[in-house]
CSV table of C-alpha atoms and ligand atoms in Angstrom, one decimal:
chain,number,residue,atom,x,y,z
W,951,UNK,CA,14.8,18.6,11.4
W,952,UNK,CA,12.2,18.3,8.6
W,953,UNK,CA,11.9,17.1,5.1
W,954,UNK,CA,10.5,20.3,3.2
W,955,UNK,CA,9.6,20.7,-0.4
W,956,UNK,CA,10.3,23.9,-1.8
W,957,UNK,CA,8.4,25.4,-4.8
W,958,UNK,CA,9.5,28.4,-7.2
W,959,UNK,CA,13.3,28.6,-6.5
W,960,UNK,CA,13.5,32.1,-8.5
W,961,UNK,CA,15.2,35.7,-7.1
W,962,UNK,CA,13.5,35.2,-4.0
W,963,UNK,CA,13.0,31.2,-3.4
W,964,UNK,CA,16.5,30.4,-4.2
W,965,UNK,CA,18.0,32.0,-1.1
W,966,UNK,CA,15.5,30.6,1.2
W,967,UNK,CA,15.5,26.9,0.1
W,968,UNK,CA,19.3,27.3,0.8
W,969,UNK,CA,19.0,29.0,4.0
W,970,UNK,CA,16.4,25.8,5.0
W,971,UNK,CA,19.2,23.6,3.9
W,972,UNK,CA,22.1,25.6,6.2
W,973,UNK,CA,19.5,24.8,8.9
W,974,UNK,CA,19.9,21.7,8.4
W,975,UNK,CA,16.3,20.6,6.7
W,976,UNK,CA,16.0,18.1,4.1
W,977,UNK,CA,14.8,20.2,1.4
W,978,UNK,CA,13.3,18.9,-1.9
W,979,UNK,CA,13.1,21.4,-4.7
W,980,UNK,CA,11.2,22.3,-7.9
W,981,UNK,CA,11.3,24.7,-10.3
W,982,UNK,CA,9.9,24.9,-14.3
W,983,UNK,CA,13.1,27.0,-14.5
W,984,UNK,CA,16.0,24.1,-15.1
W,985,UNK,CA,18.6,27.0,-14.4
W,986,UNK,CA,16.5,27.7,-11.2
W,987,UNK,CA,16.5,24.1,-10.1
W,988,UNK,CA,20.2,24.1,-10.7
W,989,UNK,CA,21.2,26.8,-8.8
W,990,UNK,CA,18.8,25.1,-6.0
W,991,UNK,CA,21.1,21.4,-6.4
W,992,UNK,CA,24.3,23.7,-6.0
W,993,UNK,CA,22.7,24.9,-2.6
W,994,UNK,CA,22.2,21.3,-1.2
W,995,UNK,CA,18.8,20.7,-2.4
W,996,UNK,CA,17.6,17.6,-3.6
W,997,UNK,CA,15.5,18.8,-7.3
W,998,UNK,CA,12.7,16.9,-8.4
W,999,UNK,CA,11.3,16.6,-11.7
W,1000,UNK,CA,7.9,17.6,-10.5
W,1001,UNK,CA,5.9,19.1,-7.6
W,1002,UNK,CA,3.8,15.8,-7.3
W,1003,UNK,CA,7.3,14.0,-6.6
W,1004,UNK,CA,8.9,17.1,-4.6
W,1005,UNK,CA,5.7,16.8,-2.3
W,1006,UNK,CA,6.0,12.9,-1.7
W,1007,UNK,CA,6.8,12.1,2.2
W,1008,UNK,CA,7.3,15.5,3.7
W,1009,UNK,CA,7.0,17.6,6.7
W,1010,UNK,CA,5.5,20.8,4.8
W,1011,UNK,CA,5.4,22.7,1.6
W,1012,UNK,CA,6.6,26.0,1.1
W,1013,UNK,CA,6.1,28.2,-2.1
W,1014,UNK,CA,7.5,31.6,-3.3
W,1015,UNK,CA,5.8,31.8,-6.9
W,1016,UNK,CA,4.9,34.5,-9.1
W,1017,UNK,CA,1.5,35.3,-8.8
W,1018,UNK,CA,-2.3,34.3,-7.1
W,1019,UNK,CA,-3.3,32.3,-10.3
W,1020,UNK,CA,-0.4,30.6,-10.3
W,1021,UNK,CA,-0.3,29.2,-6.5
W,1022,UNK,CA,-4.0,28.2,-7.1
W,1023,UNK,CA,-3.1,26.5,-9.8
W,1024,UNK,CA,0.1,24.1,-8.2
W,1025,UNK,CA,-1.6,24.0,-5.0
W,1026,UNK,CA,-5.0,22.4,-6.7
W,1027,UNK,CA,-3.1,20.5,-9.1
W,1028,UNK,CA,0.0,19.0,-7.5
W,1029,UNK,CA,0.0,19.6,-3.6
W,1030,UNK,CA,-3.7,19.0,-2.1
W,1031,UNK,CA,-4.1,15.2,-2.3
W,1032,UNK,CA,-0.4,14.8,-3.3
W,1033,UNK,CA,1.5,15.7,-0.1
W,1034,UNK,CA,0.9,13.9,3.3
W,1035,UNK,CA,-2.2,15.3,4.7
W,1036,UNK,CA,0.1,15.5,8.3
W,1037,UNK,CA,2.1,18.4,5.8
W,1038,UNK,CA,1.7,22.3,6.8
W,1039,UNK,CA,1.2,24.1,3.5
W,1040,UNK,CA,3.6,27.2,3.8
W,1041,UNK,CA,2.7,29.8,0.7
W,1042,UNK,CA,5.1,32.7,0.8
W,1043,UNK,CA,4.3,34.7,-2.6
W,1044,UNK,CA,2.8,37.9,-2.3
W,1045,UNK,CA,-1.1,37.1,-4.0
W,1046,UNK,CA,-4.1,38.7,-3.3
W,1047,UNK,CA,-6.2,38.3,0.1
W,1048,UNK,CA,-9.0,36.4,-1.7
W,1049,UNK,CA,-7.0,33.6,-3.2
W,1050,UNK,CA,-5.1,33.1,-0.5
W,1051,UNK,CA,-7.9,32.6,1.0
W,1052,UNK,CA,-9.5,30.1,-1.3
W,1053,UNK,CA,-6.5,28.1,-1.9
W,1054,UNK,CA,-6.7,27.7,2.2
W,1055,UNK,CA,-10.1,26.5,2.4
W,1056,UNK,CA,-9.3,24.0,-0.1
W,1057,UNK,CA,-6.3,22.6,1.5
W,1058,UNK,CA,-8.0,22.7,5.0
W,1059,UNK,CA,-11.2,20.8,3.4
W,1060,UNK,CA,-8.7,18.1,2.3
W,1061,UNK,CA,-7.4,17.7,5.4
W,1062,UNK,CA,-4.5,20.1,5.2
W,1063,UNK,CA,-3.2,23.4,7.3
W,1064,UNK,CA,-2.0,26.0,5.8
W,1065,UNK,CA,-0.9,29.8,6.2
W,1066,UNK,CA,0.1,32.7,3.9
W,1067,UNK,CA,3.4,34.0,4.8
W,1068,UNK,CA,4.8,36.8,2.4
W,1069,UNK,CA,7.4,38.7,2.9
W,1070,UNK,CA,9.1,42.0,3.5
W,1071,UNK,CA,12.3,42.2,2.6
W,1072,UNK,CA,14.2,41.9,-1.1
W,1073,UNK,CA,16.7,39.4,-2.8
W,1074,UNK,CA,19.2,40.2,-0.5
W,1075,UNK,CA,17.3,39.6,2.8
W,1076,UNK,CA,16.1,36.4,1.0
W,1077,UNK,CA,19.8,35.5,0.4
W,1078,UNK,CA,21.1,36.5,4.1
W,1079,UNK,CA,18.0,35.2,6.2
W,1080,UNK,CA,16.8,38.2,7.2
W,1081,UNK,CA,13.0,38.3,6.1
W,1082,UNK,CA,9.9,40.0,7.7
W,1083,UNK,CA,7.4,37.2,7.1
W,1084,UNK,CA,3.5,38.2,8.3
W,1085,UNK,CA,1.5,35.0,8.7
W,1086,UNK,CA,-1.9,34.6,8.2
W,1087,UNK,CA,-3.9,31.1,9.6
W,1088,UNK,CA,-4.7,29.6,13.0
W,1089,UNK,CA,-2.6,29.8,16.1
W,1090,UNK,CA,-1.7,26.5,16.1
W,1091,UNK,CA,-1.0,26.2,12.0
W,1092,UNK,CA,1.3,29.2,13.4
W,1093,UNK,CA,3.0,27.8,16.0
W,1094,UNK,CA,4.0,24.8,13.1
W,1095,UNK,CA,5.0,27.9,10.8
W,1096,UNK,CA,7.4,29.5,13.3
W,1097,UNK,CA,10.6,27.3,13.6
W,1098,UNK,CA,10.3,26.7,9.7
W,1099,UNK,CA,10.0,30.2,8.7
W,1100,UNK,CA,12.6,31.4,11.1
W,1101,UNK,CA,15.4,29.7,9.3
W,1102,UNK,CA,14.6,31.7,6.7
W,1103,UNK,CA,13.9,35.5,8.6
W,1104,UNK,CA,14.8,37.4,11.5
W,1105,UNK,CA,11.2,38.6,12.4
W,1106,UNK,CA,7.7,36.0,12.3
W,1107,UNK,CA,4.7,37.4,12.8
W,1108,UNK,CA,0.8,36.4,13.4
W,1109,UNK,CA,-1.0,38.8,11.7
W,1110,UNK,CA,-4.5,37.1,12.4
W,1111,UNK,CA,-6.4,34.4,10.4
W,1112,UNK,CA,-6.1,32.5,7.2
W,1113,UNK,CA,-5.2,36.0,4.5
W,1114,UNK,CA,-3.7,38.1,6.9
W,1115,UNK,CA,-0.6,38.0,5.8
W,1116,UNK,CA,-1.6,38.9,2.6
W,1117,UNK,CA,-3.5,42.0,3.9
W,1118,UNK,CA,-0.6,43.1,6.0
W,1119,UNK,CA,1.9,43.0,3.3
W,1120,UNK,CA,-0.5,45.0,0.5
W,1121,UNK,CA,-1.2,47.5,3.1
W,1122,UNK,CA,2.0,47.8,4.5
W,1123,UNK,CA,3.4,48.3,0.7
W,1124,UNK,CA,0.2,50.5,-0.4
W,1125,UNK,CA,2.2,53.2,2.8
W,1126,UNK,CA,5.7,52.5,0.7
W,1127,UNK,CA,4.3,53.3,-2.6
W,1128,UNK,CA,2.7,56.6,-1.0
W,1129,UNK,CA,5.4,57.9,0.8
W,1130,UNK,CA,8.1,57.1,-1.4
W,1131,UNK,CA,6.6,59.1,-4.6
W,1132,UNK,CA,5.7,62.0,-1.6
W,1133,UNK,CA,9.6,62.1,-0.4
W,1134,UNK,CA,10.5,62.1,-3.9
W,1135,UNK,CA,8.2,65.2,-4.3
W,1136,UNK,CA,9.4,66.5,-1.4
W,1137,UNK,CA,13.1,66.6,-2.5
W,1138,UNK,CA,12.5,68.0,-6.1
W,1139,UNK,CA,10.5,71.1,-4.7
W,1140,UNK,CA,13.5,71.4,-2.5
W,1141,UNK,CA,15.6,71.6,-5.3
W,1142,UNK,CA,13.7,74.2,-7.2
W,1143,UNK,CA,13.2,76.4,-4.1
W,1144,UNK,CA,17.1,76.3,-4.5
W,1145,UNK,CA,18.0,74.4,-0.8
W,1146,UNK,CA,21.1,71.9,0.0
W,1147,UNK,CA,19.4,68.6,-0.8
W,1148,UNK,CA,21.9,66.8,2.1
W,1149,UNK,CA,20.5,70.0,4.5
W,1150,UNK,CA,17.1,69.4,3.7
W,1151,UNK,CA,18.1,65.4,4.6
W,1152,UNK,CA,19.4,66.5,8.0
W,1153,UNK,CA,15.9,68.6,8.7
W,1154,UNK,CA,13.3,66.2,7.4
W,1155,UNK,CA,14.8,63.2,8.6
W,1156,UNK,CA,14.8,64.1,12.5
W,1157,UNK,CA,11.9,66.2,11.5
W,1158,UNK,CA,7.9,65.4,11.0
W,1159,UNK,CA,8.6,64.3,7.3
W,1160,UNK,CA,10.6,61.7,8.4
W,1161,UNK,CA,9.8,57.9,7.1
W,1162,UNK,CA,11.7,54.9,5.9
W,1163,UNK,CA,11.7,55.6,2.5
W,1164,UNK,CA,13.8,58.8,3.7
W,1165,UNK,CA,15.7,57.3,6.2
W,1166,UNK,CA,16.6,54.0,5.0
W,1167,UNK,CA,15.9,54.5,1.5
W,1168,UNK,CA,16.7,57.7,0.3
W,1169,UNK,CA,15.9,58.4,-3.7
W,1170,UNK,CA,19.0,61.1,-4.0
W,1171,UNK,CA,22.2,60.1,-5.1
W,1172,UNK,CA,24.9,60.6,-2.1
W,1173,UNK,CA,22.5,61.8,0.9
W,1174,UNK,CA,21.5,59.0,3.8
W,1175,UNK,CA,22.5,56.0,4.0
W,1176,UNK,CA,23.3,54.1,0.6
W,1177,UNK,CA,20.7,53.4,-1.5
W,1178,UNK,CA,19.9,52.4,-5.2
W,1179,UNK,CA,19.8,55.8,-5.9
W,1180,UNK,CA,23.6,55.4,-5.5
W,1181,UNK,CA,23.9,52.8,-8.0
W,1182,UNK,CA,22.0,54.4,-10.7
W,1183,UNK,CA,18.3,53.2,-9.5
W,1184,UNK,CA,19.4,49.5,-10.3
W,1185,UNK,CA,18.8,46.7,-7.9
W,1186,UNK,CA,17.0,47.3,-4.8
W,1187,UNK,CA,12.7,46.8,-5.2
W,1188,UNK,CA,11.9,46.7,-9.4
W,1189,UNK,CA,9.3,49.3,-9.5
W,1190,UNK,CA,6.7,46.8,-11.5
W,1191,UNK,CA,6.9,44.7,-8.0
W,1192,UNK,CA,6.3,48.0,-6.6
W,1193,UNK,CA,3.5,48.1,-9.0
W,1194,UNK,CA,1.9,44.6,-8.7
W,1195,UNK,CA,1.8,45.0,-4.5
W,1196,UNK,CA,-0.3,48.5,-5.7
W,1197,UNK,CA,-2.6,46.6,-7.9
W,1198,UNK,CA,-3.6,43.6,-5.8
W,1199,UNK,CA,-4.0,46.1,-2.5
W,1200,UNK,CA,-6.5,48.3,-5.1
W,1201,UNK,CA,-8.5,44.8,-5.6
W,1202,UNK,CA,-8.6,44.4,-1.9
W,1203,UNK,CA,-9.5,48.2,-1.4
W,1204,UNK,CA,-12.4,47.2,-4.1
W,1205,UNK,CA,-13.9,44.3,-2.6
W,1206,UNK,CA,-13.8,45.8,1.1
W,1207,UNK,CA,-15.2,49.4,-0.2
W,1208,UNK,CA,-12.2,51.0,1.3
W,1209,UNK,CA,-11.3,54.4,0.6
W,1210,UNK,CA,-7.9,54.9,-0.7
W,1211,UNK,CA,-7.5,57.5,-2.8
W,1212,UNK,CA,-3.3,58.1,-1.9
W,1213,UNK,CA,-2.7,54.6,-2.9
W,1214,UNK,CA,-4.9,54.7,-5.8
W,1215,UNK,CA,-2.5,57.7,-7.2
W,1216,UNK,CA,0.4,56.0,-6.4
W,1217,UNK,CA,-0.8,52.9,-8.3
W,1218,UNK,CA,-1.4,55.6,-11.1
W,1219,UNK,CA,2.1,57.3,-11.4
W,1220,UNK,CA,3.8,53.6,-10.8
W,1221,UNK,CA,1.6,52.5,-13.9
W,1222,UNK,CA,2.8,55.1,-15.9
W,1223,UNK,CA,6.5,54.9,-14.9
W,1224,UNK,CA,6.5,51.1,-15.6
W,1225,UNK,CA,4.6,51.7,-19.0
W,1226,UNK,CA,7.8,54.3,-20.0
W,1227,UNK,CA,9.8,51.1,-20.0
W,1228,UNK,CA,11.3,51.3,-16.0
W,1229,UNK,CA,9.7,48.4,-14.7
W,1230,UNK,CA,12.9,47.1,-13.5
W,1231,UNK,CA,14.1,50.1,-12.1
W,1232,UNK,CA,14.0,50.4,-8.6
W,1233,UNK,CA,11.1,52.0,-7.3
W,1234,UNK,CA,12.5,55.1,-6.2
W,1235,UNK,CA,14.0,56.2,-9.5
W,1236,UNK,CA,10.3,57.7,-9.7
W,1237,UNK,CA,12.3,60.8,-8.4
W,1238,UNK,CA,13.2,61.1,-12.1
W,1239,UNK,CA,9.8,61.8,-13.4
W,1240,UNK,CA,9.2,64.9,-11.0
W,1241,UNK,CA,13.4,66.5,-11.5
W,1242,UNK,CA,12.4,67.7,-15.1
O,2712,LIG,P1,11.0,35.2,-9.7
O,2712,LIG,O1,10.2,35.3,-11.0
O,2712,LIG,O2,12.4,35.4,-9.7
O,2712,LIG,O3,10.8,33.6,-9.2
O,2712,LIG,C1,9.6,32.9,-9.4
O,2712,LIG,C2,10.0,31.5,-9.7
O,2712,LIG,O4,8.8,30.7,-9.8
O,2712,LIG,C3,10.7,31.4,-11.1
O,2712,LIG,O5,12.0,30.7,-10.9
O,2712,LIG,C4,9.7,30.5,-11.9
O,2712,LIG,O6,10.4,29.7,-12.9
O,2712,LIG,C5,9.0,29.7,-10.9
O,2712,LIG,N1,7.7,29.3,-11.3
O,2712,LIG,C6,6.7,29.9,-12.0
O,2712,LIG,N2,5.7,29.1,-12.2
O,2712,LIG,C7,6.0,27.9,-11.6
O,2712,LIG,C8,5.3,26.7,-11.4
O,2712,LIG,N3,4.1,26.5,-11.9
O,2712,LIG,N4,5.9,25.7,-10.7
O,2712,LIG,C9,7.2,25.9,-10.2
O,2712,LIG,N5,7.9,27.0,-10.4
O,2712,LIG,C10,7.3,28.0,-11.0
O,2712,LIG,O7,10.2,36.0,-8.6
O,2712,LIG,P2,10.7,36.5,-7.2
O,2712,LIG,O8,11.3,37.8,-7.3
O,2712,LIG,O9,11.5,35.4,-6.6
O,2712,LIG,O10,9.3,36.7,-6.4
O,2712,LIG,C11,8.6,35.6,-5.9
O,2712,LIG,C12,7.4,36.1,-5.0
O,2712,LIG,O11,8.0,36.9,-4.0
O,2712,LIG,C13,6.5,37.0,-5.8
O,2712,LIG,O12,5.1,36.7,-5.4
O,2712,LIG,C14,6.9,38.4,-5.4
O,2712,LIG,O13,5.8,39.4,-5.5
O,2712,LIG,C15,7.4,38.2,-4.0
O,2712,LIG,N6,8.4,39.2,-3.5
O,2712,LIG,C16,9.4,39.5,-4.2
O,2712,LIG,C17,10.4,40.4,-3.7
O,2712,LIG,C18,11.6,40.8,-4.5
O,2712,LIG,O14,12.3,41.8,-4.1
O,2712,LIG,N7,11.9,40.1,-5.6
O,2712,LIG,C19,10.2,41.0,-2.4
O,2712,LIG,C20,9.1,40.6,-1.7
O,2712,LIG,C21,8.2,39.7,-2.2
């Protein structure tokens, strides 16, 4: 087993630096949050009073911070030339694809390897180990990756060279954002054009307009599966996470002169909803906007 330091012990962190300790890893934790790091020492973690110190002696380093600016900034202050250079840099945060990829040139010019590995999956699959992570970096920085992210997911994929992670997760979340506000659409026409909301259900869903946010995810209140829509829109994916994977895969679209004018809209009508003060609603209480 390794000796792993764990950085930004938050919603997410928290219930993977405990699910590195159930697998029996040494795991030595920081957080500016003292609640955070506290929560971390009830979970068998060892909390540090800094990253220099959490970073001293180990295996690897994993992250799950906030935002790009943010990894750049711990990773070029207090891990590159801090850790062991023998350490595989792990950074798990969803940032954009060019930072990611700066912040792994740096490490890899000191010596260092390092992947991107965000994640699908919310607070809960954080909590039971059952994350999606997409990896981004070299096969063999991978195959260092693997048995450490595993403890923490129940699917690790190599989704190609140093930011590909990144790239998967923004475009795989760009298709979320999209079809979710168009099977919210979908179900408030039904409604208007007077038809069974749970019958339309039974048709779309073993029909063409059939997707995960129907199936798994429904937005009305006591059809499919249960949902956040069944607790009032709370919990579940906060629509301004909904909002930030939007804006950094608009970036990306930018700098690669893709076209995506579906995902720019969504972006768009996420923007607003956040704005009207539902930024920590989940992400398919967007369904309200278009009942009126
Ligand atoms: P969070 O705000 O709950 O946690 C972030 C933690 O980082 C906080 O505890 C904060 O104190 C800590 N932090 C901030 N700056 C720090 C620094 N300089 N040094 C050490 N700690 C620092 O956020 P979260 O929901 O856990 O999300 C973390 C990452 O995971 C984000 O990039 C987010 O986009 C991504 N993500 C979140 C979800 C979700 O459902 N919450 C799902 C998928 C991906």
């Amino acid at each position: 087993m390794s000796t792993i330091a764990f950085i930004g012990l938050g919603n997410m962190g928290g219930g993977m630096a405990a699910n590195l300790v159930q697998a029996g890893h040494q795991v030595r934790a920081f957080d500016l949050s003292a609640e955070a790091a506290a929560r971390a020492q009830g979970n068998g973690c060892a909390v540090l009073p800094t990253v220099r110190e959490a970073v001293q002696g180990v295996d690897a380093v994993v992250s799950m911070l906030p935002n790009g600016a943010i990894v750049e900034n711990v990773y070029g202050a207090d891990v590159i030339g801090q850790a062991p250079t023998t350490a595989l840099l792990l950074d798990c945060s969803t940032i954009d694809v060019a930072t990611a990829r700066k912040v792994a040139g740096a490490a890899a010019a000191a010596g260092y390897a390092m992947v991107d590995a965000p994640v699908s999956g919310g607070i809960a699959a954080a909590n039971g180990g059952t994350l999606t992570f997409m990896v981004g970096g070299s096969d063999a920085a991978f195959s260092r990756a693997e048995p450490i992210l595993t403890a923490m997911g129940k699917a690790v994929i190599h989704a190609g060279q140093s930011g590909a992670g990144q790239a998967a997760k923004i475009c795989n979340n760009m298709i979320l954002g999209a079809t979710m506000i168009a099977t919210c659409e979908a179900f408030a026409l039904a409604e208007k054009l007077g038809l069974d909301l749970q019958t339309f259900y039974d048709i779309s869903s073993k029909a063409s307009g059939q997707s995960w946010s129907m199936t798994s995810y429904c937005p009305v209140a006591g059809v499919g599966p249960a949902s956040p829509a069944d607790n009032g829109y709370q919990g579940g994916f906060a629509a301004a996470l909904m909002l930030k994977d939007l804006k950094l895969a608009m970036e990306a679209a930018e700098s690669a002169g893709a076209e995506v004018p579906m995902g720019a809209r969504a972006a768009e009508l996420y923007e607003a909803f956040t704005a009207a003060g539902n930024g920590g609603t989940d992400f398919s209480g967007i369904i309200k906007t278009l009942q009126s």
